[in-house]
Coordinates of C-alpha atoms and ligand atoms in Angstrom, one line a residue:
X7 CA -19.8 1.8 -6.4
X8 CA -18.4 4.5 -4.2
X9 CA -16.6 4.5 -0.8
X10 CA -17.6 6.2 2.4
X11 CA -15.6 6.8 5.5
X12 CA -16.4 9.0 8.5
X13 CA -14.9 9.7 12.0
X14 CA -15.8 11.3 15.3
X15 CA -13.7 11.1 18.4
X16 CA -10.5 12.3 19.9
X17 CA -8.0 11.7 17.0
X18 CA -7.2 14.0 14.2
X19 CA -9.8 13.0 11.6
X20 CA -7.8 13.7 8.4
X21 CA -5.3 10.8 8.7
X22 CA -8.1 8.3 9.6
X23 CA -10.2 9.5 6.6
X24 CA -7.4 9.5 4.1
X25 CA -6.2 6.0 5.2
X26 CA -9.8 4.9 4.9
X27 CA -10.2 6.3 1.4
X28 CA -7.0 4.5 0.3
X29 CA -8.5 1.2 1.4
X30 CA -11.8 2.0 -0.4
X31 CA -10.3 3.5 -3.5
X32 CA -11.1 0.3 -5.5
X33 CA -14.7 1.3 -5.2
X34 CA -14.3 4.4 -7.4
X35 CA -11.5 6.6 -8.4
X36 CA -13.2 9.4 -10.4
X37 CA -12.8 11.9 -7.6
X38 CA -12.3 12.1 -3.9
X39 CA -13.2 14.5 -1.2
X40 CA -13.1 15.3 2.5
X41 CA -14.9 17.6 4.9
X42 CA -13.5 18.3 8.4
X43 CA -14.6 20.7 11.1
X44 CA -13.1 22.1 14.2
X45 CA -15.4 25.1 14.3
X46 CA -13.8 26.2 11.0
X47 CA -15.2 24.1 8.2
X48 CA -12.8 22.6 5.6
X49 CA -14.1 21.0 2.4
X50 CA -11.6 19.7 -0.2
X51 CA -12.6 17.9 -3.3
X52 CA -10.5 16.8 -6.3
X53 CA -11.1 15.0 -9.6
X54 CA -9.0 11.8 -9.9
X55 CA -7.5 9.4 -7.4
X56 CA -7.1 9.8 -3.6
X57 CA -3.5 10.8 -4.3
X58 CA -4.7 13.9 -6.2
X59 CA -6.8 14.9 -3.2
X60 CA -3.8 14.5 -0.9
X61 CA -1.7 16.7 -3.2
X62 CA -4.6 19.3 -3.2
X63 CA -4.8 19.3 0.6
X64 CA -1.0 19.3 1.2
X65 CA 0.2 22.5 2.9
X66 CA -3.3 23.4 4.1
X67 CA -3.9 23.6 7.9
X68 CA -6.6 20.9 8.1
X69 CA -7.4 19.9 11.7
X70 CA -10.5 18.6 13.4
X71 CA -11.8 15.5 15.2
X72 CA -14.9 15.1 13.1
X73 CA -15.0 14.5 9.4
X74 CA -16.4 12.6 6.4
X75 CA -14.8 11.5 3.2
X76 CA -15.7 9.9 -0.1
X77 CA -14.3 8.3 -3.2
X78 CA -16.6 8.4 -6.2
X79 CA -17.6 6.4 -9.2
X80 CA -19.8 8.9 -11.1
X81 CA -23.5 8.2 -11.6
X82 CA -25.1 11.7 -11.8
X83 CA -22.8 14.3 -13.3
X84 CA -19.4 13.9 -14.9
X85 CA -16.3 13.2 -12.7
X86 CA -14.9 16.6 -11.8
X87 CA -14.1 18.7 -8.7
X88 CA -17.6 20.2 -8.4
X89 CA -19.5 16.9 -8.6
X90 CA -17.1 15.2 -6.2
X91 CA -18.4 14.6 -2.6
X92 CA -18.9 15.9 0.1
X93 CA -21.7 18.1 -1.1
X94 CA -22.7 21.1 1.0
X95 CA -26.2 22.4 1.7
X96 CA -27.4 25.8 0.4
X97 CA -26.6 27.6 3.6
X98 CA -23.1 26.1 3.7
X99 CA -23.7 24.4 7.0
X100 CA -24.3 20.7 6.3
X101 CA -22.0 18.3 4.4
X102 CA -23.0 15.0 3.0
X103 CA -21.4 11.9 1.4
X104 CA -23.6 9.4 -0.4
X105 CA -23.4 6.0 -2.1
X106 CA -26.3 5.0 -4.3
X107 CA -28.8 6.8 -6.5
X108 CA -31.7 9.0 -5.5
X109 CA -34.2 8.1 -8.2
X110 CA -36.7 11.0 -7.6
X111 CA -34.0 13.7 -7.3
X112 CA -35.4 15.6 -10.3
X113 CA -38.8 16.0 -8.7
X114 CA -37.3 17.1 -5.4
X115 CA -34.9 19.4 -7.1
X116 CA -37.7 21.1 -9.0
X117 CA -39.6 21.7 -5.7
X118 CA -36.5 23.1 -4.1
X119 CA -35.7 25.3 -7.0
X120 CA -39.2 26.8 -6.7
X121 CA -38.4 27.5 -3.0
X122 CA -35.3 29.5 -4.1
X123 CA -32.5 26.8 -3.7
X124 CA -29.7 27.0 -6.2
X125 CA -27.4 24.1 -7.0
X126 CA -23.7 24.0 -7.9
X127 CA -23.3 20.4 -9.1
X128 CA -25.3 18.0 -11.3
X129 CA -25.6 15.4 -8.6
X130 CA -28.5 13.8 -6.9
X131 CA -26.5 14.0 -3.6
X132 CA -26.5 17.8 -3.5
X133 CA -30.3 17.8 -3.9
X134 CA -30.5 15.5 -0.8
X135 CA -28.2 18.0 1.2
X136 CA -30.6 20.8 0.4
X137 CA -33.6 18.7 1.3
X138 CA -32.2 17.8 4.7
X139 CA -31.3 21.5 5.2
X140 CA -35.0 22.4 4.6
X141 CA -36.2 20.1 7.4
X142 CA -33.3 21.1 9.7
X143 CA -33.9 24.8 9.3
X144 CA -37.6 25.0 8.8
X145 CA -38.8 22.2 11.1
X146 CA -36.4 23.1 13.8
X147 CA -35.7 19.5 14.6
X148 CA -32.5 17.6 15.5
X149 CA -30.1 16.7 12.6
X150 CA -31.1 13.0 12.9
X151 CA -34.7 13.8 12.7
X152 CA -34.2 16.2 9.7
X153 CA -32.3 13.4 7.9
X154 CA -35.0 10.9 8.7
X155 CA -37.8 13.2 7.5
X156 CA -35.9 14.0 4.3
X157 CA -35.4 10.3 3.6
X158 CA -39.1 9.6 3.9
X159 CA -39.4 11.6 0.7
X160 CA -36.7 9.8 -1.2
X161 CA -36.9 6.8 -3.5
X162 CA -33.8 4.9 -4.6
X163 CA -30.8 3.6 -2.8
X164 CA -28.5 5.3 -0.4
X165 CA -25.8 5.1 2.3
X166 CA -25.2 8.5 3.6
X167 CA -23.3 10.3 6.4
X168 CA -24.2 13.9 7.2
X169 CA -22.2 16.4 9.4
X170 CA -23.2 19.8 10.7
X171 CA -20.3 22.2 10.7
X172 CA -21.9 24.2 13.5
X173 CA -22.4 21.2 15.8
X174 CA -19.3 19.0 16.0
X175 CA -20.8 16.6 18.5
X176 CA -22.5 14.2 16.2
X177 CA -22.6 12.5 12.8
X178 CA -25.8 11.1 11.3
X179 CA -25.7 8.0 9.0
X180 CA -28.5 6.3 7.2
X181 CA -28.9 3.5 4.7
X182 CA -31.3 1.8 2.2
X183 CA -30.0 -0.6 -0.3
X184 CA -26.4 0.3 0.1
X185 CA -24.3 -1.0 3.0
X186 CA -23.1 1.0 6.0
X187 CA -21.2 -0.1 9.1
X188 CA -20.5 1.8 12.3
X189 CA -17.3 1.0 14.2
X190 CA -17.4 1.4 17.9
X191 CA -14.1 2.3 19.5
X192 CA -13.1 3.7 22.9
X193 CA -14.6 7.1 23.0
X194 CA -14.6 7.3 19.2
X195 CA -16.8 6.1 16.3
X196 CA -16.1 5.3 12.7
X197 CA -18.5 4.8 9.8
X198 CA -17.8 3.3 6.4
X199 CA -19.3 1.5 3.5
X200 CA -17.5 -1.7 4.5
X201 CA -15.5 -2.7 7.5
X202 CA -12.1 -2.5 5.9
X203 CA -11.2 1.1 6.9
X204 CA -12.4 0.4 10.4
X205 CA -10.7 -2.8 11.5
X206 CA -7.3 -1.1 12.2
X207 CA -9.0 0.7 15.0
X208 CA -11.8 -1.5 16.3
X209 CA -13.4 -4.9 15.6
X210 CA -16.7 -4.0 17.2
X211 CA -19.2 -2.9 14.6
X212 CA -22.9 -2.4 14.0
X213 CA -24.2 -3.1 10.5
X214 CA -27.1 -0.7 9.9
X215 CA -30.2 -2.4 8.5
X216 CA -32.1 -1.1 5.5
X217 CA -34.2 2.0 6.2
X218 CA -32.4 2.9 9.4
X219 CA -31.0 6.2 10.5
X220 CA -28.2 6.3 13.1
X221 CA -27.1 9.2 15.4
X222 CA -23.4 8.8 16.1
X223 CA -22.4 11.0 19.1
X224 CA -19.0 12.2 20.1
X225 CA -19.7 10.7 23.5
X226 CA -22.1 8.1 24.7
X227 CA -24.0 5.5 22.6
X228 CA -25.2 5.5 19.1
X229 CA -29.0 5.5 18.7
X230 CA -30.9 4.0 15.7
X231 CA -34.4 4.6 14.4
X232 CA -36.3 3.1 11.6
X233 CA -36.9 5.7 8.9
X234 CA -40.5 5.1 7.9
X235 CA -41.9 3.9 11.2
X236 CA -39.8 6.3 13.4
X237 CA -39.3 3.5 16.0
X238 CA -36.2 3.1 18.2
X239 CA -34.1 0.1 17.2
X240 CA -31.6 -1.8 19.4
X241 CA -28.1 -1.7 17.9
X242 CA -26.6 -5.2 17.5
X243 CA -22.9 -5.0 18.2
X244 CA -20.9 -7.7 16.3
X245 CA -17.3 -8.6 16.1
X246 CA -15.8 -8.4 12.6
X247 CA -13.8 -11.5 11.7
X248 CA -11.5 -9.9 9.3
X249 CA -7.7 -9.6 9.4
X250 CA -5.8 -6.6 8.1
X251 CA -3.5 -9.0 6.1
X252 CA -6.5 -10.2 4.1
X253 CA -7.0 -6.7 2.9
X254 CA -3.4 -6.2 1.7
X255 CA -2.5 -6.9 -1.9
X256 CA 1.0 -8.1 -1.1
X257 CA 3.4 -8.4 -4.1
X258 CA 0.5 -8.5 -6.6
X259 CA 0.1 -5.8 -9.2
X260 CA -3.5 -5.3 -8.1
X261 CA -6.2 -6.9 -6.0
X262 CA -7.9 -8.7 -8.9
X263 CA -4.7 -10.7 -9.7
X264 CA -4.2 -11.5 -6.0
X265 CA -7.8 -12.9 -5.9
X266 CA -7.4 -14.9 -9.1
X267 CA -4.3 -16.5 -7.5
X268 CA -6.2 -17.2 -4.3
X269 CA -8.7 -19.5 -6.1
X270 CA -7.0 -22.8 -5.3
X271 CA -7.1 -21.9 -1.6
X272 CA -10.6 -20.5 -1.5
X273 CA -12.0 -23.5 -3.4
X274 CA -10.6 -25.7 -0.6
X275 CA -12.2 -23.3 1.9
X276 CA -15.5 -23.5 0.1
X277 CA -15.5 -27.3 0.3
X278 CA -13.9 -27.7 3.8
X279 CA -16.1 -29.9 6.0
X280 CA -18.7 -30.1 3.3
X281 CA -17.3 -32.9 1.1
X282 CA -15.2 -36.0 1.7
X283 CA -14.3 -38.3 -1.1
X284 CA -12.8 -41.0 1.1
X285 CA -16.0 -41.5 2.9
X286 CA -18.1 -40.4 -0.1
X287 CA -20.3 -37.6 1.2
X288 CA -21.4 -34.0 0.7
X289 CA -22.9 -32.2 3.6
X290 CA -24.3 -28.7 3.3
X291 CA -25.6 -27.4 6.7
X292 CA -27.9 -24.9 4.9
X293 CA -29.6 -27.6 2.8
X294 CA -30.0 -29.9 5.8
X295 CA -32.0 -27.1 7.6
X296 CA -34.5 -26.9 4.8
X297 CA -34.3 -30.4 3.3
X298 CA -37.9 -31.2 3.1
X299 CA -39.0 -27.9 1.4
X300 CA -36.1 -28.2 -1.0
X301 CA -37.0 -31.7 -1.9
X302 CA -40.7 -30.8 -2.3
X303 CA -40.0 -27.7 -4.4
X304 CA -41.6 -27.3 -7.8
X305 CA -38.6 -25.4 -9.1
X306 CA -35.6 -23.3 -8.2
X307 CA -35.6 -19.6 -9.3
X308 CA -32.1 -18.2 -9.2
X309 CA -31.8 -14.4 -8.8
X310 CA -28.5 -12.5 -9.2
X311 CA -26.7 -9.8 -11.1
X312 CA -23.6 -9.6 -13.2
X313 CA -21.0 -12.2 -12.6
X314 CA -23.2 -13.9 -10.0
X315 CA -25.9 -14.2 -12.7
X316 CA -23.4 -16.0 -14.9
X317 CA -22.8 -18.6 -12.1
X318 CA -26.6 -18.9 -11.9
X319 CA -26.7 -19.8 -15.6
X320 CA -24.1 -22.5 -15.0
X321 CA -26.2 -23.8 -12.1
X322 CA -29.1 -24.2 -14.4
X323 CA -27.2 -26.7 -16.4
X324 CA -25.9 -28.4 -13.2
X325 CA -29.3 -28.7 -11.5
X326 CA -31.1 -29.8 -14.6
X327 CA -28.6 -32.4 -15.5
X328 CA -27.7 -33.8 -12.1
X329 CA -30.8 -33.3 -10.0
X330 CA -33.5 -33.0 -12.8
X331 CA -34.8 -29.9 -11.1
X332 CA -36.6 -27.2 -13.1
X333 CA -34.6 -24.0 -12.8
X334 CA -35.2 -20.4 -13.9
X335 CA -32.4 -17.9 -13.8
X336 CA -33.4 -14.3 -13.5
X337 CA -31.6 -10.9 -13.6
X338 CA -32.7 -9.6 -10.2
X339 CA -33.0 -6.1 -11.6
X340 CA -35.7 -7.3 -14.1
X341 CA -37.4 -9.8 -11.9
X342 CA -38.1 -7.4 -9.1
X343 CA -40.0 -5.0 -11.4
X344 CA -42.0 -7.7 -13.2
X345 CA -45.0 -9.5 -11.7
X346 CA -43.5 -12.9 -11.6
X347 CA -45.4 -16.0 -10.5
X348 CA -43.8 -17.2 -7.3
X349 CA -45.4 -19.5 -4.8
X350 CA -44.6 -21.2 -1.5
X351 CA -43.5 -24.3 -3.5
X352 CA -40.6 -22.4 -5.1
X353 CA -37.1 -22.1 -3.8
X354 CA -35.5 -18.8 -4.6
X355 CA -31.7 -18.9 -4.6
X356 CA -29.8 -15.6 -4.4
X357 CA -26.2 -15.6 -5.6
X358 CA -24.1 -12.6 -4.5
X359 CA -20.6 -11.9 -3.5
X360 CA -21.3 -8.8 -1.4
X361 CA -24.7 -10.0 -0.1
X362 CA -25.7 -6.3 -0.5
X363 CA -26.8 -5.9 -4.2
X364 CA -29.9 -3.9 -4.0
X365 CA -31.7 -5.6 -6.9
X366 CA -31.0 -9.0 -5.5
X367 CA -32.2 -8.0 -2.1
X368 CA -35.4 -6.5 -3.5
X369 CA -36.1 -9.7 -5.6
X370 CA -35.7 -11.8 -2.4
X371 CA -38.1 -9.5 -0.5
X372 CA -40.7 -9.9 -3.2
X373 CA -40.2 -13.7 -3.2
X374 CA -40.5 -13.8 0.6
X375 CA -43.9 -12.0 0.4
X376 CA -45.1 -14.8 -1.9
X377 CA -44.0 -17.5 0.6
X378 CA -41.0 -18.9 -1.3
X379 CA -38.2 -20.5 0.6
X380 CA -35.1 -18.2 0.3
X381 CA -31.6 -19.7 0.0
X382 CA -28.5 -17.5 -0.1
X383 CA -25.1 -18.3 -1.5
X384 CA -23.1 -15.3 -0.5
X385 CA -19.6 -14.4 0.5
X386 CA -19.9 -11.6 3.0
X387 CA -20.8 -13.0 6.4
X388 CA -23.7 -11.2 8.1
X389 CA -24.6 -9.3 4.9
X390 CA -28.2 -8.2 4.2
X391 CA -28.9 -11.2 1.9
X392 CA -27.4 -13.6 4.4
X393 CA -29.7 -12.2 7.0
X394 CA -32.8 -12.2 4.9
X395 CA -32.6 -15.7 3.6
X396 CA -34.1 -18.7 5.4
X397 CA -30.9 -20.8 5.0
X398 CA -27.8 -20.7 2.9
X399 CA -24.1 -21.6 2.3
X400 CA -21.3 -19.1 2.7
X401 CA -18.7 -19.1 0.0
X402 CA -15.8 -18.4 2.5
X403 CA -13.7 -16.7 -0.2
X404 CA -12.5 -13.9 2.1
X405 CA -12.8 -10.3 1.2
X406 CA -13.1 -9.7 -2.6
X407 CA -11.7 -6.2 -3.0
X408 CA -11.1 -6.3 -6.8
X409 CA -14.3 -4.9 -8.3
X410 CA -14.1 -7.5 -11.0
X411 CA -15.4 -10.6 -9.3
X412 CA -13.2 -13.7 -9.7
X413 CA -12.8 -15.9 -6.6
X414 CA -16.4 -15.4 -5.5
X415 CA -17.5 -16.7 -8.9
X416 CA -15.5 -20.0 -8.8
X417 CA -16.4 -20.3 -5.1
X418 CA -20.1 -20.0 -6.0
X419 CA -19.7 -22.7 -8.7
X420 CA -18.1 -25.1 -6.2
X421 CA -21.1 -24.6 -3.8
X422 CA -23.6 -24.9 -6.6
X423 CA -21.9 -28.1 -7.8
X424 CA -22.0 -29.6 -4.3
X425 CA -25.7 -28.7 -4.1
X426 CA -26.6 -30.2 -7.5
X427 CA -24.6 -33.4 -6.9
X428 CA -26.0 -33.8 -3.4
X429 CA -29.6 -33.2 -4.5
X430 CA -29.2 -35.5 -7.5
X431 CA -28.0 -38.3 -5.3
X432 CA -30.8 -37.8 -2.8
X433 CA -33.4 -37.8 -5.6
X434 CA -31.9 -40.8 -7.2
X435 CA -31.2 -38.9 -10.5
X436 CA -27.5 -39.8 -10.5
X437 CA -26.2 -43.2 -9.5
X438 CA -23.8 -43.7 -6.6
X439 CA -20.9 -44.4 -8.9
X440 CA -21.3 -41.0 -10.7
X441 CA -21.8 -39.3 -7.3
X442 CA -18.5 -40.7 -6.0
X443 CA -16.7 -39.8 -9.2
X444 CA -17.9 -36.2 -9.0
X445 CA -17.1 -35.8 -5.3
X446 CA -13.6 -37.1 -5.9
X447 CA -13.2 -34.8 -8.9
X448 CA -14.4 -31.8 -7.0
X449 CA -11.6 -32.5 -4.5
X450 CA -9.1 -32.4 -7.4
X451 CA -10.3 -29.1 -8.7
X452 CA -8.2 -26.8 -6.5
X453 CA -4.9 -28.4 -7.6
X454 CA -6.1 -28.3 -11.3
X455 CA -6.7 -24.5 -10.9
X456 CA -3.3 -24.2 -9.3
X457 CA -1.8 -25.9 -12.4
X458 CA -3.8 -23.7 -14.7
X459 CA -2.4 -20.5 -13.1
X460 CA 1.0 -21.5 -14.4
X461 CA -0.3 -20.5 -17.9
X462 CA -0.4 -16.9 -16.8
X463 CA 2.7 -15.9 -18.8
X464 CA 1.4 -17.5 -22.0
X465 CA -2.0 -15.8 -21.5
X466 CA -0.3 -12.5 -21.0
X467 CA 1.5 -13.0 -24.3
X468 CA -1.7 -13.8 -26.1
X469 CA -3.4 -10.8 -24.5
X470 CA -0.6 -8.6 -25.8
X471 CA -1.4 -9.8 -29.4
X472 CA -5.0 -8.7 -29.1
X473 CA -4.7 -5.7 -26.9
X474 CA -5.3 -3.2 -29.7
X475 CA -8.6 -4.8 -30.8
X476 CA -11.7 -2.7 -30.4
X477 CA -14.0 -5.6 -30.2
X478 CA -13.9 -9.3 -29.2
X479 CA -16.3 -12.2 -29.4
X480 CA -16.5 -15.0 -26.8
X481 CA -18.1 -18.3 -27.9
X482 CA -19.0 -21.4 -25.9
X483 CA -21.7 -24.1 -25.8
X484 CA -23.5 -25.8 -23.0
X485 CA -21.7 -25.3 -19.7
X486 CA -19.2 -23.1 -21.4
X487 CA -21.8 -20.6 -22.8
X488 CA -22.2 -18.7 -19.5
X489 CA -18.4 -18.9 -19.2
X490 CA -18.2 -17.0 -22.6
X491 CA -20.5 -14.4 -21.1
X492 CA -18.3 -14.1 -18.1
X493 CA -15.1 -13.8 -20.2
X494 CA -16.6 -11.0 -22.2
X495 CA -17.7 -9.2 -19.1
X496 CA -14.2 -9.4 -17.7
X497 CA -12.6 -8.0 -20.9
X498 CA -15.1 -5.1 -20.9
X499 CA -14.6 -4.3 -17.2
X500 CA -10.8 -4.7 -17.0
X501 CA -9.5 -3.9 -20.5
X502 CA -12.2 -1.5 -21.7
X503 CA -12.5 -3.5 -24.9
X504 CA -16.0 -4.1 -26.2
X505 CA -16.8 -7.8 -26.0
X506 CA -19.8 -10.0 -26.4
X507 CA -20.5 -13.6 -25.4
X508 CA -22.6 -15.9 -27.5
X509 CA -23.6 -19.5 -27.6
X510 CA -21.3 -20.6 -30.4
X511 CA -24.2 -21.9 -32.6
X512 CA -25.9 -18.5 -32.5
X513 CA -23.0 -16.9 -34.3
X514 CA -24.3 -17.8 -37.7
X515 CA -27.5 -16.0 -36.9
X516 CA -26.0 -12.6 -37.2
X517 CA -22.7 -11.9 -35.3
X518 CA -20.7 -13.8 -37.9
X519 CA -21.0 -10.8 -40.1
X520 CA -18.6 -9.0 -37.7
X521 CA -15.8 -11.4 -38.1
X522 CA -12.7 -10.3 -40.0
X523 CA -8.9 -10.3 -39.4
X524 CA -9.3 -7.6 -36.7
X525 CA -11.7 -9.6 -34.6
X526 CA -10.3 -11.8 -31.8
X527 CA -12.7 -14.7 -31.1
X528 CA -12.2 -16.5 -27.8
X529 CA -13.7 -20.0 -28.2
X530 CA -14.1 -22.3 -25.2
X531 CA -13.8 -25.6 -26.8
X532 CA -13.3 -28.3 -24.2
X533 CA -13.6 -31.9 -25.2
X534 CA -17.1 -32.7 -23.9
X535 CA -20.6 -32.7 -25.5
X536 CA -20.9 -30.4 -28.6
X537 CA -17.1 -30.6 -29.1
X538 CA -17.5 -31.5 -32.8
X539 CA -19.9 -28.7 -33.3
X540 CA -17.6 -26.2 -31.7
X541 CA -14.8 -27.4 -34.0
X542 CA -17.1 -26.5 -36.9
X543 CA -17.8 -23.1 -35.3
X544 CA -14.0 -22.5 -35.2
X545 CA -13.7 -23.4 -38.9
X546 CA -16.4 -20.8 -39.6
X547 CA -14.5 -18.1 -37.8
X548 CA -11.2 -19.1 -39.5
X549 CA -13.0 -19.0 -42.9
X550 CA -13.6 -15.3 -42.2
X551 CA -10.0 -14.7 -41.1
X552 CA -11.0 -14.2 -37.4
X553 CA -8.2 -14.6 -34.9
X554 CA -9.0 -17.6 -32.8
X555 CA -7.9 -18.0 -29.2
X556 CA -9.2 -21.4 -28.1
X557 CA -9.5 -22.8 -24.6
X558 CA -9.1 -26.5 -25.1
X559 CA -8.7 -29.7 -23.0
X560 CA -5.1 -30.9 -22.5
X561 CA -4.0 -33.1 -25.4
X562 CA -6.5 -31.6 -27.9
X563 CA -5.3 -31.7 -31.5
X564 CA -8.3 -30.9 -33.7
X565 CA -8.7 -27.3 -32.6
X566 CA -5.0 -26.7 -31.9
X567 CA -4.4 -27.3 -35.6
X568 CA -6.7 -24.5 -36.7
X569 CA -6.7 -22.0 -33.9
X570 CA -4.2 -19.1 -33.8
X571 CA -3.5 -19.7 -30.1
X572 CA -4.6 -22.4 -27.7
X573 CA -4.6 -22.5 -23.9
X574 CA -4.9 -25.9 -22.4
X575 CA -7.0 -26.7 -19.3
X576 CA -6.9 -30.0 -17.4
X577 CA -9.6 -32.5 -18.1
X578 CA -12.5 -32.8 -15.7
X579 CA -16.1 -33.9 -15.5
X580 CA -18.3 -31.7 -17.7
X581 CA -20.4 -30.1 -14.9
X582 CA -17.2 -28.9 -13.3
X583 CA -15.6 -27.6 -16.5
X584 CA -16.5 -23.9 -15.9
X585 CA -14.5 -23.7 -12.7
X586 CA -11.4 -24.4 -14.9
X587 CA -12.3 -22.8 -18.2
X588 CA -13.0 -19.4 -16.6
X589 CA -9.5 -19.1 -15.2
X590 CA -7.7 -18.2 -18.5
X591 CA -10.5 -15.7 -19.2
X592 CA -9.9 -14.0 -15.9
X593 CA -6.2 -13.8 -16.8
X594 CA -6.6 -12.2 -20.2
X595 CA -5.9 -8.5 -19.6
X596 CA -4.2 -5.5 -21.2
Ligands
M6R605 O1 -22.0 -8.7 -5.0 P1 -22.8 -9.3 -6.1 O2 -22.3 -10.7 -6.5 O3 -24.3 -9.4 -5.8 O4 -22.6 -8.3 -7.3 C1 -23.2 -8.5 -8.5 C2 -22.5 -7.8 -9.7 O5 -22.5 -6.4 -9.4 C3 -21.1 -8.3 -9.8 O6 -21.0 -9.6 -10.0 C4 -20.4 -7.6 -11.0 O7 -21.0 -7.9 -12.2 C5 -18.9 -8.0 -11.0 N1 -18.2 -7.1 -10.1 C6 -18.3 -8.1 -12.3 O8 -17.0 -8.5 -12.2

């Protein structure tokens, strides 16, 4: 994750770029940098947050109406001033910012070293700057053509913007596997890794497609070409439906907390117009479009990464139990490199907040070639996954700015639950009475989440008791096993504490050896199937003096008597439990 912002027009570029970087800072705060030209070429880079860059630049005479800027989350080379972007080509003329990873950069670097190039940084991005320079200088072509030719030699993922300090009349942008959007203003253009830094200036945007290179002129119209086929493409101008207020964090300490608190509202949004308990129906437009193929499918294959993969695991329980559908859940990053057996009788469901995750996209492309029906459950409207899939359901969670996914996860679960309940009823695998019960309970879920959020102060206290631990275990069974995985991921990501999630019964097959008085063990022990067995698992942890934090159903007594801390969640039907049991785990933080 890194953030890109670029500007060309009549304004001073620096304030536009710095404001853009502040909006994108959540995407990486190892270092930040900016390049601006007005004939004189200024490049400033600094390790640390955008504020450090601002301090570094303060006092300098930095002026110009064209520029690029970047906030970095290091992949190649440690976070320092030299490895920060923008990177400059060998002759000092071109500057480039880049999100993604150039996988064959070593091979290209070796060839360039043999030609006499020398490199200052350890990054793959600097190699790309030198490669573009080779084509620009030696082939004597336009900058956009040099970028295109260089990119035909590159494998990996990228979103890049390139500027030429000796020609201030254009920027060149390109993407493959990493999003890039061009904002179209009055006699000015913006470019960014997402629309947030752009919408204060214009709502008219063009989302670049994969493998496209775009020339952004100071005056006139942008022009787009496909990288490999070198064919002219028609830019599709769209209106971004995003309000600036949605991007502000208000009184919350940080975006993640804001988004956790938005969950009651977004769950209502995810279900709006799709479910009605008074009339007893669930309607998902996406499913209606592909009803027959979905009904005839041999199996569902769910592809996703990270948190979205965890909701896929929960969906497996839902679809198997309610709709008796065979389900396989795959890490998209593994699936795409295997040779999986996919046919035109499969439905491949992609789960993704951003709709841009490169591995998930690649997995879908592979499934498409094999004739599978593609269904997307994504948050970002118009994203690459949304466009590639045959049908789908948007999550409608609004922008998720916190890197740690929260509201997109519970939103995905609400949609997956609606799908499973609907398909189960259509197939006759659940009776009408249970269908009605689940529909009614889904409608109650937002207010139950609201109530649960009141436990924040108690959870903060519990977190303060375990904040010095170096490791933690998360245990759950059935529907709560993937929730345990998700809880452990959140702790790692947010509190930098090593944590592992396990099916509770697996503990005795090894991990139990780790338990002592220094090991916090978070057990999700709601009162449904396997409850008695989870009580035994808690006993095992206590026998080894582990510190148990238990997530239990309201009114629980058995676990409350033995656990060190308990957090109660409202009762609900078992398939819906994860939407509630994950909330306290999102709130545990240092
Ligand atoms: O946008 P996606 O849902 O496709 O992203 C997949 C993962 O990168 C993402 O869920 C990641 O694991 C979360 N940010 C973790 O909180």
